[in-house]
Coordinates of C-alpha atoms in Angstrom, one line a residue:
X1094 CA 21.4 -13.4 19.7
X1095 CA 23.0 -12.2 16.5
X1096 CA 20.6 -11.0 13.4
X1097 CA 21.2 -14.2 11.9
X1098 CA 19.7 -16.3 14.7
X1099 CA 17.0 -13.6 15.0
X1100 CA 16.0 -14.5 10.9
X1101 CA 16.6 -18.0 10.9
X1102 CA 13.9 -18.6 14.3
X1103 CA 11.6 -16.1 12.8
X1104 CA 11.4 -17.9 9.6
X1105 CA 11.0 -21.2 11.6
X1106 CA 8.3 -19.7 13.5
X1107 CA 6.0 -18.5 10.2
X1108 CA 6.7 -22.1 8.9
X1109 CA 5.0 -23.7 12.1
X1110 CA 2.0 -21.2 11.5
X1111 CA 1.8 -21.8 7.9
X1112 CA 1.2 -25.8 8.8
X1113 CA -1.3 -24.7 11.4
X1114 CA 0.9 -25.5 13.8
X1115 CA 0.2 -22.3 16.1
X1116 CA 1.3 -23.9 19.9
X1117 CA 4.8 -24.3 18.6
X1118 CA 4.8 -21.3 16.1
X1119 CA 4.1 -19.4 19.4
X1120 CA 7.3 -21.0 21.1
X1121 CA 9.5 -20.6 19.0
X1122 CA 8.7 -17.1 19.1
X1123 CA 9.0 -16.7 22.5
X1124 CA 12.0 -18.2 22.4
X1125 CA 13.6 -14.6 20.9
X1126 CA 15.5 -12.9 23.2
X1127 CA 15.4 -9.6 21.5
X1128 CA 12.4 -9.1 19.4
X1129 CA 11.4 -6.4 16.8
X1130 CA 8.1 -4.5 16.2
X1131 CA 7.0 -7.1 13.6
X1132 CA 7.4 -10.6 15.7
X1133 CA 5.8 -9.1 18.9
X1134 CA 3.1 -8.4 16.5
X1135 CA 3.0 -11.6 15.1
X1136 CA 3.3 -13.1 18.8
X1137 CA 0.1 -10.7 19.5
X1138 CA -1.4 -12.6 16.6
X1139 CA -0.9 -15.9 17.8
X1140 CA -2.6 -14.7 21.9
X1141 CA -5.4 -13.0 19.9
X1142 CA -6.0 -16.1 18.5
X1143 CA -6.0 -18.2 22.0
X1144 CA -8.3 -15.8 23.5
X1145 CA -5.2 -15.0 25.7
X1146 CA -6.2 -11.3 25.4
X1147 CA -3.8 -10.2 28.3
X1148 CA -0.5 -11.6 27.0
X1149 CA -2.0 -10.2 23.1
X1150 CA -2.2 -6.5 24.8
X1151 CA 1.5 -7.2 26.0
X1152 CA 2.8 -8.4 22.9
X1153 CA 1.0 -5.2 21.0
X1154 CA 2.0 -2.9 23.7
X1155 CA 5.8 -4.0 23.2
X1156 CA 5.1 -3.8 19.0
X1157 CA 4.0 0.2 19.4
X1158 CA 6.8 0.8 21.6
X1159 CA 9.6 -0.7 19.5
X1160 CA 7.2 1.2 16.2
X1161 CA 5.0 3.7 17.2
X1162 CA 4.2 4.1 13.6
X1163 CA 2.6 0.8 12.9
X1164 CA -0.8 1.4 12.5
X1165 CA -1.9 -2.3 12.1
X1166 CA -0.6 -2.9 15.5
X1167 CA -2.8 -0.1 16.8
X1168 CA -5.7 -1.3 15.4
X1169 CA -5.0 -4.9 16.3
X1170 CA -5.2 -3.5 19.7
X1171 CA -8.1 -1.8 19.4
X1172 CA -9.4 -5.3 18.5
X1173 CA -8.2 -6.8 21.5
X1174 CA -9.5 -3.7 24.1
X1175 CA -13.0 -4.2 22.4
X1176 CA -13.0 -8.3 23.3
X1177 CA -11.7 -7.2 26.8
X1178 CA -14.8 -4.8 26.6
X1179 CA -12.8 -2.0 26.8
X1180 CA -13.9 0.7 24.7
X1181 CA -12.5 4.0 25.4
X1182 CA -9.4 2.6 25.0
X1183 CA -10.0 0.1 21.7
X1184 CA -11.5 3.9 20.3
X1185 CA -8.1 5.5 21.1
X1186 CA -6.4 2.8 19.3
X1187 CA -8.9 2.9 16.5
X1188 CA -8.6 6.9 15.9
X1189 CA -5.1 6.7 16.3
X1190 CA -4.8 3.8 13.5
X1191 CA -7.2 6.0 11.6
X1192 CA -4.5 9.3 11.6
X1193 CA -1.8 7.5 10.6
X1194 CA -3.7 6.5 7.2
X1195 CA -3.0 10.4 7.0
X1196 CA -6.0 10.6 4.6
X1197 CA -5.4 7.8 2.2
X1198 CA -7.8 5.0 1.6
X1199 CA -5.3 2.2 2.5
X1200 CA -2.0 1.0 3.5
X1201 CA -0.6 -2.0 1.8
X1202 CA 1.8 -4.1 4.2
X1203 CA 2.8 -6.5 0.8
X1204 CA 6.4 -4.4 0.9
X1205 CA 6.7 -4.9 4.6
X1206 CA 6.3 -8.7 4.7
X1207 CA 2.5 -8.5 5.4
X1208 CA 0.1 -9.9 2.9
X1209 CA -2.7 -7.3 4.5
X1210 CA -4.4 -3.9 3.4
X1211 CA -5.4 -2.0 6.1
X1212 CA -8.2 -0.1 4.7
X1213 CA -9.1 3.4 6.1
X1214 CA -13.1 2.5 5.6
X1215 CA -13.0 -1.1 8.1
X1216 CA -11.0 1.4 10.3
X1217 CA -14.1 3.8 10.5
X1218 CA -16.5 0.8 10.7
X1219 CA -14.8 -0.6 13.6
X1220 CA -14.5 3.1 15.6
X1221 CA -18.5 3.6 14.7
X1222 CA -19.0 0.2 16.0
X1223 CA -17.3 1.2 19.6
X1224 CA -19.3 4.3 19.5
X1225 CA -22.6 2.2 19.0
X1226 CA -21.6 -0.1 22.6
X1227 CA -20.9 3.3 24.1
X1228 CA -24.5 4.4 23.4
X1229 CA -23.2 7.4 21.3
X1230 CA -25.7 6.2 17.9
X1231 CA -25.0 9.8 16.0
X1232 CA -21.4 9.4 16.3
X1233 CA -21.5 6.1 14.9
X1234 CA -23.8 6.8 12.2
X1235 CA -21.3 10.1 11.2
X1236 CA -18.0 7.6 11.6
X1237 CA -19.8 5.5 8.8
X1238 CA -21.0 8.0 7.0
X1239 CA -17.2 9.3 6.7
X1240 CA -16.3 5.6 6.1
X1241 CA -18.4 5.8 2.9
X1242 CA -16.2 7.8 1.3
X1243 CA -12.9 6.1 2.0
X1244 CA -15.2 2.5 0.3
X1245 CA -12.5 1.1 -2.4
X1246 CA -14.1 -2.5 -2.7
X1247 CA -17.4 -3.8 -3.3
X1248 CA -16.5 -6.6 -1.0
X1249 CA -16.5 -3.5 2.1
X1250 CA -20.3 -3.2 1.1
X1251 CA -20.6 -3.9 5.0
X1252 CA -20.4 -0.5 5.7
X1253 CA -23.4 -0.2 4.5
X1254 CA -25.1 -2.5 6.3
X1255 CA -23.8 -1.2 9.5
X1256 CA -24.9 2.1 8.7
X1257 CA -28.3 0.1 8.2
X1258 CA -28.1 -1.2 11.9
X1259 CA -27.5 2.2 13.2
X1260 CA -30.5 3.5 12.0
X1261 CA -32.1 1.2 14.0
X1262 CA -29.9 1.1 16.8
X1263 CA -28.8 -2.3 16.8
X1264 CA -25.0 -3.3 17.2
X1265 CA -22.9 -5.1 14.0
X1266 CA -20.5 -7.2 13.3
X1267 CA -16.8 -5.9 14.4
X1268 CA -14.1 -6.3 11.2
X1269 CA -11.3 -8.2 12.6
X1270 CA -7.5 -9.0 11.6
X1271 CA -7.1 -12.8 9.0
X1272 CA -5.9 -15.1 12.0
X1273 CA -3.5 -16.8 9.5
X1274 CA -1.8 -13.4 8.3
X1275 CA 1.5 -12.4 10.0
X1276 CA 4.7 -10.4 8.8
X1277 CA 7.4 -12.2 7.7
X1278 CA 11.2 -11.9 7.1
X1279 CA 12.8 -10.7 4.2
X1280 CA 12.6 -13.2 1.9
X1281 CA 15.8 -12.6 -0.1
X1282 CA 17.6 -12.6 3.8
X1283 CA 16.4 -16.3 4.3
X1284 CA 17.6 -17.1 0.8
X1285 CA 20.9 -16.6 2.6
X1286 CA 20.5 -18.7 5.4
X1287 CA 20.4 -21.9 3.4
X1288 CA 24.2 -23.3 2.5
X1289 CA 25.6 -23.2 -0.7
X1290 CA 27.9 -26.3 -2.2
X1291 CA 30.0 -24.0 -4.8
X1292 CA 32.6 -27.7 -5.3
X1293 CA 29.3 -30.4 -5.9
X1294 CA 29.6 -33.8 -5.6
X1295 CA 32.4 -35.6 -7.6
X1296 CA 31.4 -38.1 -10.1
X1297 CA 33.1 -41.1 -11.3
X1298 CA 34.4 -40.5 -15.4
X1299 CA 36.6 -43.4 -15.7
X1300 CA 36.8 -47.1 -15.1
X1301 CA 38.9 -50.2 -15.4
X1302 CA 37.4 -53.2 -17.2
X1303 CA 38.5 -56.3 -15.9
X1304 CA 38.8 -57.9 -19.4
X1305 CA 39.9 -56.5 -22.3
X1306 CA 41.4 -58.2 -25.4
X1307 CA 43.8 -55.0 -27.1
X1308 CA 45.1 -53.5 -23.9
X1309 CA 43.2 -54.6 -20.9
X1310 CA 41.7 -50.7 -20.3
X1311 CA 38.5 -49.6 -21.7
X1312 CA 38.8 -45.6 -23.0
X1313 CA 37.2 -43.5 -20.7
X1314 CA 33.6 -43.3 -20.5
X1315 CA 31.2 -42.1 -18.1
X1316 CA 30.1 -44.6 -15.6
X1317 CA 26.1 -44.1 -16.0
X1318 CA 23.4 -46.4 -16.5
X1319 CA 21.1 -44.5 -18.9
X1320 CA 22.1 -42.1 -21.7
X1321 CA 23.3 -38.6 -21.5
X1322 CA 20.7 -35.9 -20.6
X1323 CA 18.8 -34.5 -23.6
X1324 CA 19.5 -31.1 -23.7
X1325 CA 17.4 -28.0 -21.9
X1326 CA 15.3 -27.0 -23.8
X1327 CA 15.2 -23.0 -24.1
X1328 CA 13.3 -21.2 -22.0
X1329 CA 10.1 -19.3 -23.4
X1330 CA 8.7 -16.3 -21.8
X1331 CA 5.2 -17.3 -20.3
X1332 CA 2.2 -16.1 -21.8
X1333 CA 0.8 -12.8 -20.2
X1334 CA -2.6 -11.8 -20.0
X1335 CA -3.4 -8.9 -22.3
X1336 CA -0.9 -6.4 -24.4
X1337 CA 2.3 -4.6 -22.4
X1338 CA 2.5 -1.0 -22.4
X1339 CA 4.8 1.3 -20.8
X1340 CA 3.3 4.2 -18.8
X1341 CA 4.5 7.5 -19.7
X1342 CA 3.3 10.2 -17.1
X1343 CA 1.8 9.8 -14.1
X1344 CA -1.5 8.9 -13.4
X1345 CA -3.9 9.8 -10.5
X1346 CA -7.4 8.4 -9.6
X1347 CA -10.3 10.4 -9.0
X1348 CA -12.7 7.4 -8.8
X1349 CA -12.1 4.2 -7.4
X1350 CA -12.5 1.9 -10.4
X1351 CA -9.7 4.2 -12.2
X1352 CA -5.8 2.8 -11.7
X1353 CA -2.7 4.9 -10.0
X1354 CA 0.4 4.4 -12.2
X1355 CA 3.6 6.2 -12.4
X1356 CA 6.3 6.6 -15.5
X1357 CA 8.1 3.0 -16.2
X1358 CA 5.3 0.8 -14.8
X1359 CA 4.3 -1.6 -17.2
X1360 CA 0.9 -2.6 -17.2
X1361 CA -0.9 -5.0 -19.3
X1362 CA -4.2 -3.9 -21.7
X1363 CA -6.9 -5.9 -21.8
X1364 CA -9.3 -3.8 -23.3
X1365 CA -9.1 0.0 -25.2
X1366 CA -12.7 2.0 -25.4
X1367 CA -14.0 4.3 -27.8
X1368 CA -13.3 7.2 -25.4
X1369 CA -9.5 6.9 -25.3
X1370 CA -10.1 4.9 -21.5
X1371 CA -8.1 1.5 -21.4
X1372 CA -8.6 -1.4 -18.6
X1373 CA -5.4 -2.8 -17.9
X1374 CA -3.9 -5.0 -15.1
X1375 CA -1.0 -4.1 -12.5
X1376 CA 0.5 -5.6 -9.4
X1377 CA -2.5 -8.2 -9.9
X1378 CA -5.0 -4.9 -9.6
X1379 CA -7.4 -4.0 -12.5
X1380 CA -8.3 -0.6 -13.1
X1381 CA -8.9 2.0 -15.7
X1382 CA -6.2 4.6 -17.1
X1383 CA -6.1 6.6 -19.6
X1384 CA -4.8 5.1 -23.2
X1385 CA -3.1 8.1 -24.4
X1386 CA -0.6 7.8 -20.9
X1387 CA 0.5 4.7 -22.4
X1388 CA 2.8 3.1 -24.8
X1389 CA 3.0 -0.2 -26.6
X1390 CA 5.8 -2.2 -25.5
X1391 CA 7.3 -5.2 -27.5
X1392 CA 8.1 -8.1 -25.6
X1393 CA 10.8 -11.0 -27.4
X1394 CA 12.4 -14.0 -26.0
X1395 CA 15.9 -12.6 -27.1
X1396 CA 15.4 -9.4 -25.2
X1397 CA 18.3 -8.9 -22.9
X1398 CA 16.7 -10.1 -18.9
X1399 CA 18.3 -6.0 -17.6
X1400 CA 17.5 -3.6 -20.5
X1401 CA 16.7 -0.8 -19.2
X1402 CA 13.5 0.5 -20.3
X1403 CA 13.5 4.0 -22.3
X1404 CA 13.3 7.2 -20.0
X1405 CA 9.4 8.6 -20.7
X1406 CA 9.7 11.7 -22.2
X1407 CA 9.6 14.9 -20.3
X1408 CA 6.5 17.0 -22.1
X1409 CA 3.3 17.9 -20.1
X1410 CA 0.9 14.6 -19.9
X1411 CA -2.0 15.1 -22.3
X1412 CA -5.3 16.0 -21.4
X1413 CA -7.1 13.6 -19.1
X1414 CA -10.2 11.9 -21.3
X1415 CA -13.9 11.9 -20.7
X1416 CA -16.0 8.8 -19.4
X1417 CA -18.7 7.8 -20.8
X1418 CA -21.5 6.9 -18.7
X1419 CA -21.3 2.8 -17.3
X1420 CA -17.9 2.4 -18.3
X1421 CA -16.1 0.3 -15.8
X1422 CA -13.2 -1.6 -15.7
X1423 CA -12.8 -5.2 -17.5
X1424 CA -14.3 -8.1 -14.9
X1425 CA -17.0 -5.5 -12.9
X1426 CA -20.3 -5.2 -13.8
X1427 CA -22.3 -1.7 -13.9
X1428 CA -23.7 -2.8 -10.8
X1429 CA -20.6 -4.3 -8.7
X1430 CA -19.2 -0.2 -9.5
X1431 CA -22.5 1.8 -8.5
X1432 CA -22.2 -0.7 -5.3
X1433 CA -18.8 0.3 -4.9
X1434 CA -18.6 3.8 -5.4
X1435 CA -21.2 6.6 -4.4
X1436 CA -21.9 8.6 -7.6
X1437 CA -21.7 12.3 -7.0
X1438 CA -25.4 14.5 -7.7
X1439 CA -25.8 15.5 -10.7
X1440 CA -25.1 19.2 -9.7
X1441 CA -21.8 18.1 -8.3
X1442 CA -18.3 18.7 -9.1
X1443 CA -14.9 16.6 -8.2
X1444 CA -12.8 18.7 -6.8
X1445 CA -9.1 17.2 -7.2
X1446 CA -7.3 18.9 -4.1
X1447 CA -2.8 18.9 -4.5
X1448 CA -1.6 18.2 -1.1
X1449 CA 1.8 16.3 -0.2
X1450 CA -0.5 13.7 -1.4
X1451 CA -3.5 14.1 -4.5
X1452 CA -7.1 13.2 -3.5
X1453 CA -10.3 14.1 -4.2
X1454 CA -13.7 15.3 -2.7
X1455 CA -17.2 15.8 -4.1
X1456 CA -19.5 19.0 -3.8
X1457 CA -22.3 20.6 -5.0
X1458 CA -21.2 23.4 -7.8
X1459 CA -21.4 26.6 -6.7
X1460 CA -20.8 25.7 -2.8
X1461 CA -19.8 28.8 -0.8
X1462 CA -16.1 28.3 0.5
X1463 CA -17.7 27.2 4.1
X1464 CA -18.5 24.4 2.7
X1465 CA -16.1 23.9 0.4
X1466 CA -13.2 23.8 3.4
X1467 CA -15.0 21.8 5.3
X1468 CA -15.2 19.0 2.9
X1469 CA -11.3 19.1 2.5
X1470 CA -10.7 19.5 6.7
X1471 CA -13.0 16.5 7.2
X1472 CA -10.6 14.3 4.2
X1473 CA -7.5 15.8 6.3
X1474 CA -8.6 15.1 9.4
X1475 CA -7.8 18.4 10.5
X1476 CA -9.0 21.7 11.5
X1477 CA -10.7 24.0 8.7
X1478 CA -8.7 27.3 9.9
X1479 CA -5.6 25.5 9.6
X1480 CA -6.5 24.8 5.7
X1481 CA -5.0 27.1 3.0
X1482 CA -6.7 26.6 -0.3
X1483 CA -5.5 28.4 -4.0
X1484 CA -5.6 28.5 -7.4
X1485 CA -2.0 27.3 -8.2
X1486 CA 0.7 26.2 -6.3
X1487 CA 1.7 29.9 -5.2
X1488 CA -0.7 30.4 -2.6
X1489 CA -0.7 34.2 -2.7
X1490 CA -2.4 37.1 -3.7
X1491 CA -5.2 36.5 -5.8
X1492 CA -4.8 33.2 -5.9
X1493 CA -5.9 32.3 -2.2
X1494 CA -9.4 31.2 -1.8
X1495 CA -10.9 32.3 1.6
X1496 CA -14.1 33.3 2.9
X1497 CA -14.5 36.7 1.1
X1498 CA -13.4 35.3 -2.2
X1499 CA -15.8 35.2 -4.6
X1500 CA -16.8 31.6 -5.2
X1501 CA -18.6 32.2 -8.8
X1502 CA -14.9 33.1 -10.4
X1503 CA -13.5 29.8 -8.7
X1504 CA -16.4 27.7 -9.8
X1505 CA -16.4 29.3 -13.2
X1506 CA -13.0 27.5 -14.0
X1507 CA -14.5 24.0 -13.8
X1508 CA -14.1 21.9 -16.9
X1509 CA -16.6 19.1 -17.2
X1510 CA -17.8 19.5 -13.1
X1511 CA -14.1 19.0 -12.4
X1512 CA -11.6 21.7 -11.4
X1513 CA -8.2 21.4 -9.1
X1514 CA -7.4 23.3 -6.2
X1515 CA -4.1 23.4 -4.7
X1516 CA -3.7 22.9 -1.0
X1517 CA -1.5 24.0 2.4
X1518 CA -1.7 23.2 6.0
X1519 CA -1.0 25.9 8.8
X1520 CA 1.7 24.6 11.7
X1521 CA 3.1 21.0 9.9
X1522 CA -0.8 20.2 11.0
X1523 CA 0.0 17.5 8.1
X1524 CA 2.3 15.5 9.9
X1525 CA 5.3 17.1 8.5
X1526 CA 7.9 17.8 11.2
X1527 CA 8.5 22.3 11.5
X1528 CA 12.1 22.1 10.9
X1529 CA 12.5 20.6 7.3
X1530 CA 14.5 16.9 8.0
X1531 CA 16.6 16.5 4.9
X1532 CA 18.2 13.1 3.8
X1533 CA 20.5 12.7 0.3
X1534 CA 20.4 9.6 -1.5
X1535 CA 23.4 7.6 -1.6
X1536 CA 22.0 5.0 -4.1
X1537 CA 19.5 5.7 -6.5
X1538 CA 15.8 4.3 -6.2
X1539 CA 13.4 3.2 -8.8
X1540 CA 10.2 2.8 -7.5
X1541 CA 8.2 -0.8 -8.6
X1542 CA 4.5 0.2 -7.0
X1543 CA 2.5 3.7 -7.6
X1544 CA 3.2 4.5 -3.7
X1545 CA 6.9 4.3 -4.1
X1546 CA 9.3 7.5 -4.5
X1547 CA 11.8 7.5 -7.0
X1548 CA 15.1 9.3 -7.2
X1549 CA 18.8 9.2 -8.2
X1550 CA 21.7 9.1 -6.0
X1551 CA 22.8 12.6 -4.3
X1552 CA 18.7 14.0 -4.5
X1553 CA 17.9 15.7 -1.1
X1554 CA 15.0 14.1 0.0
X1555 CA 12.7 16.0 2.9
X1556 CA 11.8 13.8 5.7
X1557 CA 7.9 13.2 6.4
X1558 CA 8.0 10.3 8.6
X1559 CA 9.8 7.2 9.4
X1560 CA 7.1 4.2 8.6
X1561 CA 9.5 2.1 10.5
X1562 CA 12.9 0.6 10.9
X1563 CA 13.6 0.0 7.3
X1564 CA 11.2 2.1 5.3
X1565 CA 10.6 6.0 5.6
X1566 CA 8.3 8.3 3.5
X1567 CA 9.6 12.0 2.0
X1568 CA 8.9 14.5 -0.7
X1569 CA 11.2 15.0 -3.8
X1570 CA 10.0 17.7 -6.8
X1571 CA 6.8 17.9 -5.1
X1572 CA 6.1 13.7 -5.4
X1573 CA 5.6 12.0 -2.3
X1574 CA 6.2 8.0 -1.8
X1575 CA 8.0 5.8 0.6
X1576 CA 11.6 4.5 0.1
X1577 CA 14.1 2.3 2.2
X1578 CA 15.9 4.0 4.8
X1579 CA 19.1 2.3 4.2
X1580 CA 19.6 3.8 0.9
X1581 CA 19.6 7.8 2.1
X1582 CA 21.0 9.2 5.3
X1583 CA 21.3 12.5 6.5
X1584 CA 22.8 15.4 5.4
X1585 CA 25.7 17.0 7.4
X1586 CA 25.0 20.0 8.7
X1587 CA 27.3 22.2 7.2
X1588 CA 25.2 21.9 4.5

């Protein structure tokens, strides 16, 4: 079966689903001689939601092995082992989904064809939940624990209700996968499918009246009953919500109410506070970012549809503004964010660690570096030896922080309980392959979300890992983000 046929009976097969019409979604699925990693999930899906949990482990089994980087599929089977009551092995899956977050809070499938965020913190929930049926209560209590500080939503307050239950040893309420969400095809490809009449219909311009008293013919004239069309009327841009801007540096959260943003995004204000801190929207998200990263951008109906917008300029980002106490972003109560968020102590400081990625962990100030690594290895997911921490991105000399450093120099560089460490993993422990993989662009990428990586054509990229067929994550300048496979390849050896 060509790719064609593949994308014309997948998109058939979502359709069925979408009208609830699951038996024949599922056999027109089945019908697919060749499948890839994203319609044996979506056949897995469809089983799962029969209660046919034997042919859902098949289809799952065949997703991982077409994609063994899917981490939804993994934790879709972990859903299915735990129905089957099979527990070491749904905790396998679970971990395993779990690793390949690789530390952040989420993965977005949107870019993938899957409206679904698989959130590192239901991932947790669901592991501590196995742990629970296994009788092992002080594992589950720690996997919740840990999921507290992955929480991104105050709709995930669940986590804390399980950790409730686990004080008293009673079981809770496994998070499960939306029965009606499933990946779909490229959107733009199925545009494709439908066929195009470039000639139209032909239309009748000219007639011969029957009676005529000059020359027997009428002059030409269209042959229509009503009048001509009025004329289109020009199209207005549509109203947005709040004022465009145009970020200029790049932005990264340390709390979870605060916003990720990149140069070029444009977000929209919808309210500037006294302390410099603006609540805007992006990609339908609300958060806050800092006003002085941003600049006003004038929108006109005569503006030309692909004008580029300005480069951002190349100087340091300014400094990073304080928060005042309560402020939260515009639509979220005080409460919905202390909910949301554990506060750190008030003799606490945020520690924003640089890795391939940025993130951020909470300790007490003056910690000794015991514990101080062991907060950063727990966020990794890896091994405290194997952690390298320093004072810059050097990583040498004085500037390593190890067990006989002393601590009071290091915590005597905090500014406002914050300070930033920079970070390195022994033995690729990160994920990252030993021998450097490295790609060149061939076509130049501009990212459109905060998790995107953007370069120009001829940047070598380095490799991390191949998300799947079409999509692969690398490092450029020290910026990490994912990027379509088909618009690098590799770069010949002689070089």
């Amino acid at each position: 079966m060509t790719f064609v046929e593949t994308l014309r009976q997948w998109d058939q097969a979502v359709s069925f689903a979408d009208r609830q019409d699951f038996a024949e979604a599922l056999r027109v699925f089945l019908a697919i001689p060749e499948p890839n990693s994203k319609i044996y999930f979506d056949i897995g899906c469809l089983h799962l939601q029969k209660q046919d949990l034997d042919a859902a482990e098949k289809a799952f089994d065949s997703s991982i092995r077409k994609d063994e980087h899917l981490a939804v599929a993994f934790f879709q089977r972990g859903i299915t082992f735990y129905q089957k009551e099979r527990y070491e092995e749904a905790l396998g899956d679970f971990q395993y989904a779990f690793k390949a977050l690789r530390g952040n809070q989420l993965i977005d499938y949107k870019a993938l064809g899957l409206r679904y965020k698989l959130y590192a913190c239901e991932v947790l929930h669901n592991m501590a939940l196995v742990e629970a049926q296994l009788g092992r209560w002080e594992k589950a209590q720690e996997n919740l624990v840990k999921a507290l500080d992955f929480k991104t939503e105050a709709k995930l307050n669940v986590i804390d209700r399980a950790l409730q239950s686990t004080l008293k040893q009673k079981l809770f309420k496994l998070v499960t996968f939306p029965s009606n969400a499933l990946f779909k095809p490229n959107k733009h490809y199925v545009a494709e499918l439908e066929k195009k009449d470039y000639l139209g219909k032909a239309k009748v311009v000219a007639s011969i009246l029957p009676q005529d008293e000059f020359s027997g013919f009428a002059p030409l004239q269209p042959q229509v009953e009503d009048g001509p069309a009025r004329p289109k009327e020009p199209e207005v841009l549509r109203a947005l919500e709040g004022e465009p801007h145009t970020v200029l540096f790049e932005f990264v959260p340390e709390t979870s109410d605060e916003l990720a943003v990149v140069p070029g995004n444009i977000v929209f204000v919808l309210q500037k506070g006294e302390d410099n801190w603006a609540s805007v929207i992006f990609n339908e998200r609300r958060g806050l970012v800092p006003y002085n990263y941003l600049e006003r951008l004038e929108i006109s109906v005569g503006s030309k549809k692909n004008e580029r917008i300005r480069t951002p300029p190349s100087r340091a980002p300014p400094t990073r503004p304080e928060r005042k106490q309560g402020q939260t972003a515009v639509g979220r109560s005080s409460r919905d964010t202390e909910q949301k968020e554990q506060q750190p102590a008030d003799n606490s400081c945020i520690v924003k660690v640089r890795f391939t990625y940025n993130f951020a962990v909470s300790v007490p100030c003056g910690s000794p570096y015991a514990i101080l690594v062991d907060q950063i290895s727990k966020k990794l997911n890896i091994e405290a030896d194997s952690v390298t921490l320093s004072l810059n991105p050097a990583a040498s000399g004085e500037n390593v922080i190890d067990a006989d450093t002393e601590m009071e120099s290091v915590w005597g560089r905090t500014t406002g309980r914050r300070i930033t460490l920079w970070c390195k993993v022994d033995d690729q422990t990160d994920g990252k392959p030993q021998n450097e993989i490295l790609l060149v662009a061939i076509h130049s990428y501009e990212s459109s979300n905060p998790e995107d990586l953007t370069f120009q054509e001829g940047d070598k990229i380095i490799l991390l890992s191949r998300i799947n067929d079409d999509w692969l994550e690398g490092q450029l300048n020290e910026n990490t983000g994912i990027f379509p496979a088909s618009f690098v390849e590799d770069v010949p050896e002689n070089e």
